[in-house]
Short mmCIF file of C-alpha atoms in Angstrom, two decimals:
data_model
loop_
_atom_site.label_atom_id
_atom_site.label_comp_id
_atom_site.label_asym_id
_atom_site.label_seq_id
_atom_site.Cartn_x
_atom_site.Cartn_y
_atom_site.Cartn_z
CA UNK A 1 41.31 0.61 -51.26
CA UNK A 2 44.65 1.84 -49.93
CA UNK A 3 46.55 -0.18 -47.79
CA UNK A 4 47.10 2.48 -45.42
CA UNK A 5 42.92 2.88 -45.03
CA UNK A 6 42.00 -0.43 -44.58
CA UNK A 7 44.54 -0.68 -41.88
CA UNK A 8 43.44 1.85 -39.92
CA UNK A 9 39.89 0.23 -40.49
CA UNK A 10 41.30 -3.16 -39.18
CA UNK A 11 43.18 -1.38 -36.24
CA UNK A 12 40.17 0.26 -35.18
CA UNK A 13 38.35 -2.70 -35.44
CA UNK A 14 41.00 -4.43 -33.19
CA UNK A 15 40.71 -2.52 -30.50
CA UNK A 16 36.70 -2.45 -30.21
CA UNK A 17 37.19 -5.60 -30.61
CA UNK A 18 39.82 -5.54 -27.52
CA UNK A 19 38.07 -3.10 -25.44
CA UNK A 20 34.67 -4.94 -25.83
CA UNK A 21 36.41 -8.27 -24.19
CA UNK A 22 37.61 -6.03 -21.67
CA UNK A 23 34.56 -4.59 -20.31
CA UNK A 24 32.71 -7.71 -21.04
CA UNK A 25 35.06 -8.87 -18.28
CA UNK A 26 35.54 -6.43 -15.78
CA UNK A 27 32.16 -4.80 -15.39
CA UNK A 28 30.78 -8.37 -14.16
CA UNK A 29 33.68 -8.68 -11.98
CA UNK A 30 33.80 -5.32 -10.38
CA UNK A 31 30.39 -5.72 -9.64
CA UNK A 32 30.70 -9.28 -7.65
CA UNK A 33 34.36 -7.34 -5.86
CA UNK A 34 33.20 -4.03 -5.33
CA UNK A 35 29.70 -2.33 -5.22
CA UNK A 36 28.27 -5.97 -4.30
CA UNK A 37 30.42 -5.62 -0.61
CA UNK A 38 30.01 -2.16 -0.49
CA UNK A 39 26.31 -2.88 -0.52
CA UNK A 40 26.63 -5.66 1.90
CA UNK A 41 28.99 -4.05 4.43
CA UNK A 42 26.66 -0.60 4.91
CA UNK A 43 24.76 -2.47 6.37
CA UNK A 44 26.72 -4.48 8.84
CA UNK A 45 26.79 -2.84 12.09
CA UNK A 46 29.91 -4.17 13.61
CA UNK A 47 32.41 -1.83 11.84
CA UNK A 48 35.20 -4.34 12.13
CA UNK A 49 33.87 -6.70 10.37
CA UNK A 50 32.18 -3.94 7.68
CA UNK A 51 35.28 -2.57 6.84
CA UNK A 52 36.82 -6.26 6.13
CA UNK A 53 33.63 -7.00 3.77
CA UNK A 54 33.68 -3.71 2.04
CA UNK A 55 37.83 -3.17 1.36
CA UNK A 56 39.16 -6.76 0.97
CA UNK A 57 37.23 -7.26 -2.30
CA UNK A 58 37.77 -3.98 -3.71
CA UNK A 59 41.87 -4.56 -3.24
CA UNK A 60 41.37 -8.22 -4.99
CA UNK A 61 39.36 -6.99 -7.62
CA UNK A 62 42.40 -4.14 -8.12
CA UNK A 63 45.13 -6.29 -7.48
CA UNK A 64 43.65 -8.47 -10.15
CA UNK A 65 43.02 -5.87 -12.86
CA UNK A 66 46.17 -4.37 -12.62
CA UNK A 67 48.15 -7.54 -12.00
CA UNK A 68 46.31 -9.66 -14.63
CA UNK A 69 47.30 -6.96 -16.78
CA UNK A 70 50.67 -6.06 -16.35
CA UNK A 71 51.59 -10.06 -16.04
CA UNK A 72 49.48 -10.45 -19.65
CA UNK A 73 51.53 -7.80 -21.12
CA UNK A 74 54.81 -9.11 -19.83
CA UNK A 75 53.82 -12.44 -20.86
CA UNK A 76 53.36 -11.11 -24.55
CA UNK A 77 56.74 -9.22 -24.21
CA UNK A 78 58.89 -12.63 -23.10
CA UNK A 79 56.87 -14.41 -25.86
CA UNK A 80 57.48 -12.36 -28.76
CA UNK A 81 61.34 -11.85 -27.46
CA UNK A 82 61.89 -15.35 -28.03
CA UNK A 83 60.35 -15.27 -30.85
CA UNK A 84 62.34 -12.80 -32.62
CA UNK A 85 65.58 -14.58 -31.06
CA UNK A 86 64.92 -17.56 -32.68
CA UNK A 87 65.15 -15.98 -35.80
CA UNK A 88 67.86 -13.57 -35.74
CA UNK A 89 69.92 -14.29 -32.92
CA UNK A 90 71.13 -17.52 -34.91
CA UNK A 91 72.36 -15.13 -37.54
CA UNK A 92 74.85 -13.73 -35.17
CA UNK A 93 72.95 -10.47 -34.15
CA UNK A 94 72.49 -9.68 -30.30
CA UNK A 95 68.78 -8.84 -29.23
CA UNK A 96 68.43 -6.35 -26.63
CA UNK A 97 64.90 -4.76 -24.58
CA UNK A 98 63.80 -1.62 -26.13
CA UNK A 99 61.88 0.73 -24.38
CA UNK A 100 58.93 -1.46 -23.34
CA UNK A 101 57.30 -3.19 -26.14
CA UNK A 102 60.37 -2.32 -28.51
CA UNK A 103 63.32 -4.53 -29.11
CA UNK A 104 66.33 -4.46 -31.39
CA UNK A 105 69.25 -6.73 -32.63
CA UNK A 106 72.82 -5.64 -33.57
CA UNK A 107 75.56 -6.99 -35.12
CA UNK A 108 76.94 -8.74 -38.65
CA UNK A 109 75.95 -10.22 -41.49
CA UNK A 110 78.16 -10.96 -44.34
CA UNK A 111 80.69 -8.63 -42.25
CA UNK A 112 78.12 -5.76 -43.10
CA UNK A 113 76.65 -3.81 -39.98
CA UNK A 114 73.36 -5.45 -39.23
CA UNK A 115 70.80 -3.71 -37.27
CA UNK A 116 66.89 -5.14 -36.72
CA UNK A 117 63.93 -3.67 -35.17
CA UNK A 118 60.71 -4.31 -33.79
CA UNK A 119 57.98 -2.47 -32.34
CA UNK A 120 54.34 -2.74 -32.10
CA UNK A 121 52.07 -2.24 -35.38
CA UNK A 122 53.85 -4.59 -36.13
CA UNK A 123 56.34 -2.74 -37.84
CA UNK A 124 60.39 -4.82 -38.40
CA UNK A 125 63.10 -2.95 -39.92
CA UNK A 126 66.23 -4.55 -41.08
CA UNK A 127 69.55 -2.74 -41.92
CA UNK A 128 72.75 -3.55 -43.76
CA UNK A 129 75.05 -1.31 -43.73
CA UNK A 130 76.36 -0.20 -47.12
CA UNK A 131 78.75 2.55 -48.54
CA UNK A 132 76.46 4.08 -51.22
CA UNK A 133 74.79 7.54 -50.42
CA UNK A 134 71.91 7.99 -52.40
CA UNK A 135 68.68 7.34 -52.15
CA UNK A 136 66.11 4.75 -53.36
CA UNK A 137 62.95 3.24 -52.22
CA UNK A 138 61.06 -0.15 -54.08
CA UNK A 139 57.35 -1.46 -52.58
CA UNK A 140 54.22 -2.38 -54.00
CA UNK A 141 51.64 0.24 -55.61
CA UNK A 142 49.41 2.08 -53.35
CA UNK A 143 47.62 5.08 -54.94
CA UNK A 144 46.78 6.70 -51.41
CA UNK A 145 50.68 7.38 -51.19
CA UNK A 146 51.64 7.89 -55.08
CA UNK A 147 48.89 11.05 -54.83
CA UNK A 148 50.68 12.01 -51.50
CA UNK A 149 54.01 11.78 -53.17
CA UNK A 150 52.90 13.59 -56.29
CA UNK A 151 52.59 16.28 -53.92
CA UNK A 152 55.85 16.59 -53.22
CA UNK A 153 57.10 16.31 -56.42
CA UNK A 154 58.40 12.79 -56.46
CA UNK A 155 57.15 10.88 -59.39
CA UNK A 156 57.80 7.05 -59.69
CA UNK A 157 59.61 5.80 -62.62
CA UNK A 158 58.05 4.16 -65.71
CA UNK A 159 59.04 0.54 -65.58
CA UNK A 160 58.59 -1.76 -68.69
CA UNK A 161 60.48 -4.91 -67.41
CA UNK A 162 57.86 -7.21 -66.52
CA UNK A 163 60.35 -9.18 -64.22
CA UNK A 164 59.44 -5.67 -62.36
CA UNK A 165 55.64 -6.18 -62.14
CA UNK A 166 53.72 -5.00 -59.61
CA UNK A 167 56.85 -2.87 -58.08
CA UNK A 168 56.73 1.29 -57.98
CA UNK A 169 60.10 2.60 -57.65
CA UNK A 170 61.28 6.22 -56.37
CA UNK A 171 64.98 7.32 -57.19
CA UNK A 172 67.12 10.57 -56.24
CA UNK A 173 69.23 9.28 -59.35
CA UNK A 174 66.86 8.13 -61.76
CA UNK A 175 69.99 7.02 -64.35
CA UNK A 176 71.88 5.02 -61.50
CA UNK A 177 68.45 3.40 -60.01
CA UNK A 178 67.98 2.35 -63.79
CA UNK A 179 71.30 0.71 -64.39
CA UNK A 180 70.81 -1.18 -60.88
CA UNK A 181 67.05 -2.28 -61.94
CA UNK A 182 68.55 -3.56 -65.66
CA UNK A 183 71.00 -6.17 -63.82
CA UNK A 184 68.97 -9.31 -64.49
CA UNK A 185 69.21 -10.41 -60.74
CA UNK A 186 67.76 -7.25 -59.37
CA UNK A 187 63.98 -7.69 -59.61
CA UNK A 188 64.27 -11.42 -58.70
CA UNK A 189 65.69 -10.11 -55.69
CA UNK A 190 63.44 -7.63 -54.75
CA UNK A 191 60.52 -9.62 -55.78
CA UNK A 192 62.12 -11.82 -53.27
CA UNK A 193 62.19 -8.86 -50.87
CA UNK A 194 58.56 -7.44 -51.00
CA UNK A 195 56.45 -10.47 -52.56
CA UNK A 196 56.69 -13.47 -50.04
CA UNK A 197 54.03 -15.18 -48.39
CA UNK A 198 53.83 -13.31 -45.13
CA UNK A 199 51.09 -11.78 -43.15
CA UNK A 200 53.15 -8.50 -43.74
CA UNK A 201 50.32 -5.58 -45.75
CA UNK A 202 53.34 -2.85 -46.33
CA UNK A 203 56.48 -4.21 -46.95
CA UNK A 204 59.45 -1.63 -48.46
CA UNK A 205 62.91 -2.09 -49.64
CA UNK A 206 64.77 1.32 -49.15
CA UNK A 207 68.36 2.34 -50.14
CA UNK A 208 69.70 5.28 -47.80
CA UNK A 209 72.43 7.08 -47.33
CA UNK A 210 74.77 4.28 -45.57
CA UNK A 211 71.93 1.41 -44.84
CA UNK A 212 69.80 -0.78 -47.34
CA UNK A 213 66.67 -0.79 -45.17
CA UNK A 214 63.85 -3.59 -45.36
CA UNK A 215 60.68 -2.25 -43.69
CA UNK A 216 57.72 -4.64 -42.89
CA UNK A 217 54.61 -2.78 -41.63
CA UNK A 218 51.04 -4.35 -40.11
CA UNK A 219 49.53 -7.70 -40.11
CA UNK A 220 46.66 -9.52 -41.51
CA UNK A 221 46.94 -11.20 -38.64
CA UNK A 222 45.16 -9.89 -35.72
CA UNK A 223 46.76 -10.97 -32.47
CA UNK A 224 49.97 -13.32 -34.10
CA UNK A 225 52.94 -12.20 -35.11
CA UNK A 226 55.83 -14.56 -36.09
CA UNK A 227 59.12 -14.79 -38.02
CA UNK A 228 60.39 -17.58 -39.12
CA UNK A 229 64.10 -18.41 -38.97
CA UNK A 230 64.91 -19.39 -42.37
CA UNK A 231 62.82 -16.35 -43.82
CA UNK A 232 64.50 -14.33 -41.54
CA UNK A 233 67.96 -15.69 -43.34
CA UNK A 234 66.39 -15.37 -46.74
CA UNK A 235 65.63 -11.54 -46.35
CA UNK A 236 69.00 -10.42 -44.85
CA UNK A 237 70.67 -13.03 -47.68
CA UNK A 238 68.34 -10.85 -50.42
CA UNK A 239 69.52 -7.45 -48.93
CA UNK A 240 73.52 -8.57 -49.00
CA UNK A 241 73.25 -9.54 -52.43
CA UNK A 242 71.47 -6.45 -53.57
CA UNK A 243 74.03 -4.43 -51.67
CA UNK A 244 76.31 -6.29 -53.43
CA UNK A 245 75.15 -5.79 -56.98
CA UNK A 246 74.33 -1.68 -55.88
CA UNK A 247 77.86 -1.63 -55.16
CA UNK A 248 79.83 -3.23 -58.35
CA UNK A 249 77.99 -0.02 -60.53
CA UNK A 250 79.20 3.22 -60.54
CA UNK A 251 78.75 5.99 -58.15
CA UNK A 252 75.26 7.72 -57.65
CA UNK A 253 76.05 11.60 -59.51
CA UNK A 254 73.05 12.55 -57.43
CA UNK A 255 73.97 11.98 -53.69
CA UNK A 256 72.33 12.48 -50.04
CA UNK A 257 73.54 12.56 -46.83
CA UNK A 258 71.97 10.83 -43.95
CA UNK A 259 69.49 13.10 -41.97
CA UNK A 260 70.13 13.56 -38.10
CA UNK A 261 67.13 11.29 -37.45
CA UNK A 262 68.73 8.46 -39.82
CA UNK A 263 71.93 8.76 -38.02
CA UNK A 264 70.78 7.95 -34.02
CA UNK A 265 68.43 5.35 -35.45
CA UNK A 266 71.00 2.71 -34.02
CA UNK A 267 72.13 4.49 -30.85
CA UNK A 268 70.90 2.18 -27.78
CA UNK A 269 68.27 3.45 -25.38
CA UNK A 270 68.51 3.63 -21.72
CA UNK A 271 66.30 1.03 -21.34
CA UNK A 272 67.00 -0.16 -18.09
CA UNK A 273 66.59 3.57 -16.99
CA UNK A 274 62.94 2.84 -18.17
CA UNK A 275 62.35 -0.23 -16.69
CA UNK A 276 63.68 1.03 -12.86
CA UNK A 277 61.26 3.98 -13.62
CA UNK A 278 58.18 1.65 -14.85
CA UNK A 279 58.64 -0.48 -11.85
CA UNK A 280 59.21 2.59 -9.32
CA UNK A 281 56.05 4.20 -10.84
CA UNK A 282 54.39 0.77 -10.20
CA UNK A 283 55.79 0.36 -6.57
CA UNK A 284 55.20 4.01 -5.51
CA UNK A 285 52.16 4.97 -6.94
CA UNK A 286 49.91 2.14 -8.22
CA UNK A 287 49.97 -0.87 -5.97
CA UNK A 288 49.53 1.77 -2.83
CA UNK A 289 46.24 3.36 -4.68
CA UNK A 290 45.07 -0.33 -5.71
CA UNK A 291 44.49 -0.75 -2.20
CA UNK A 292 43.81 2.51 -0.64
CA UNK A 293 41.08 3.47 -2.93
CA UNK A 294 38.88 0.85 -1.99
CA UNK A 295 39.83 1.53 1.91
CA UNK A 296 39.20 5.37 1.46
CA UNK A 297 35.85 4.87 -0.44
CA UNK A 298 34.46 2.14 2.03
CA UNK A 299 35.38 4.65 4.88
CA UNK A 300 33.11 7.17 3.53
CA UNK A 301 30.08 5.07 2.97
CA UNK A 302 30.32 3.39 6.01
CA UNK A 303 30.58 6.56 7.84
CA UNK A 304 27.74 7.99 6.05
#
């Protein structure tokens, strides 16, 4: 089975899973917070004390959802954050927030540009900057994307090196991505690169036009997701050498230039722009319909 399909299988399968836990819990509870004091206040005849039983529960119950929620997902964002500093920051990169659930490290490695990425899936990217400008991508067989590529006429080459087993390998310059694959340190390297013991399913090295790019995509874990310093050093010390050994041959003859998209991949986002507008959406919107929803709806039953 392709990778690609049986992650969408497990991802689907995650969130049932997700969703399932989440009803099991609030369908009990917004039955003991709301329609249980709804019930119980229509039929209180004070109206003081009626409106107290039937809105106080339905703002807790609310307030809880919401709040258990947003503090759960904040709690997973701080977590994972120091997480991911652990492992890179002590390489000398600088982690910033991006977006929400995103977040990024820049700096050097080697005194090559160093750029890392995270975002949910999980997917991590790591970049070393490089002068070539050509193209070239190395991961493991899948025959979902090999058909795909077929399509659009890009073939993989024909590898007889066993040191190479188990790799597929697209090239823009077929001759130049041959003389880099014959140096005898090459497929140690990006054996070194793509087969490690890691949760990782997809895992890519990729040459472009000014970056050598490792891309780690989905877990086989379901709800843990770690790197570990010293791997963390291990893949960034695999890319420099690689860059390294790219370097030393000749030019490319067959050259690319970095697409528009590949070029703002490392311009910062304004994320505190999007965290002042997350929390004014919160402040303005939310928290005030958390509670008057429950008020408006008890209002109408009583009165009825």
């Amino acid at each position: 089975m392709s990778k690609l399909v049986g992650e969408l299988f497990r991802s689907g399968s995650r969130g049932l899973l997700i969703w399932l836990v989440s009803v099991t819990i609030v369908v009990p509870l917004g039955c003991l917070l709301i329609f249980l004091p709804l019930a119980i206040g229509s039929r209180i005849q004070d109206r003081t004390a009626a409106l107290l039983v039937m809105t106080v529960p339905p703002v807790l119950f609310f307030l809880i959802v919401v709040g258990g929620g947003f503090g759960f997902l904040f709690w997973t964002i701080r977590r994972r954050a120091a997480q991911l500093d652990a492992a890179f920051v002590p390489l000398g990169l600088a982690g910033h927030r991006e977006m929400l659930t995103m977040r990024s490290y820049h700096g050097e490695f080697r005194g090559r540009e160093a750029h890392v990425y995270f975002r949910r899936g999980p997917t991590l990217e790591m970049y070393l900057g490089t002068p070539l400008q050509t193209r070239l991508s190395v991961d493991e067989p899948d025959a979902m994307t090999t058909t795909v590529a077929g399509w659009l006429h890009r073939h993989p080459l024909t590898l007889t090196d066993p040191a190479l087993g188990g790799l597929r390998v697209f090239a823009l310059d077929e001759a130049w991505a041959r003389a880099l694959l014959a140096d005898p340190r090459t497929p140690g390297l990006l054996q070194r690169l793509i087969k490690f013991e890691e949760p990782f399913l997809v895992r890519q090295v990729e040459l472009l036009p000014g970056n050598l790019v490792l891309r780690l995509h989905y877990s086989k874990r379901w709800f843990r997701f770690e790197v570990e310093p010293e791997q963390a050093r291990q893949w960034f010390e695999a890319l420099a050498a690689l860059a390294e050994i790219a370097e030393a041959l000749p030019a490319p003859q067959e050259t690319a230039q970095a697409s528009s998209l590949e070029q703002a991949v490392h311009t910062r986002r304004g994320e505190f722009v999007r965290w002042a507008f997350i929390v004014l959406f919160g402040a303005l919107f939310v928290v005030p319909l958390c509670v008057a929803l429950p008020i408006a709806l008890a209002l109408i039953m009583w009165g009825s």
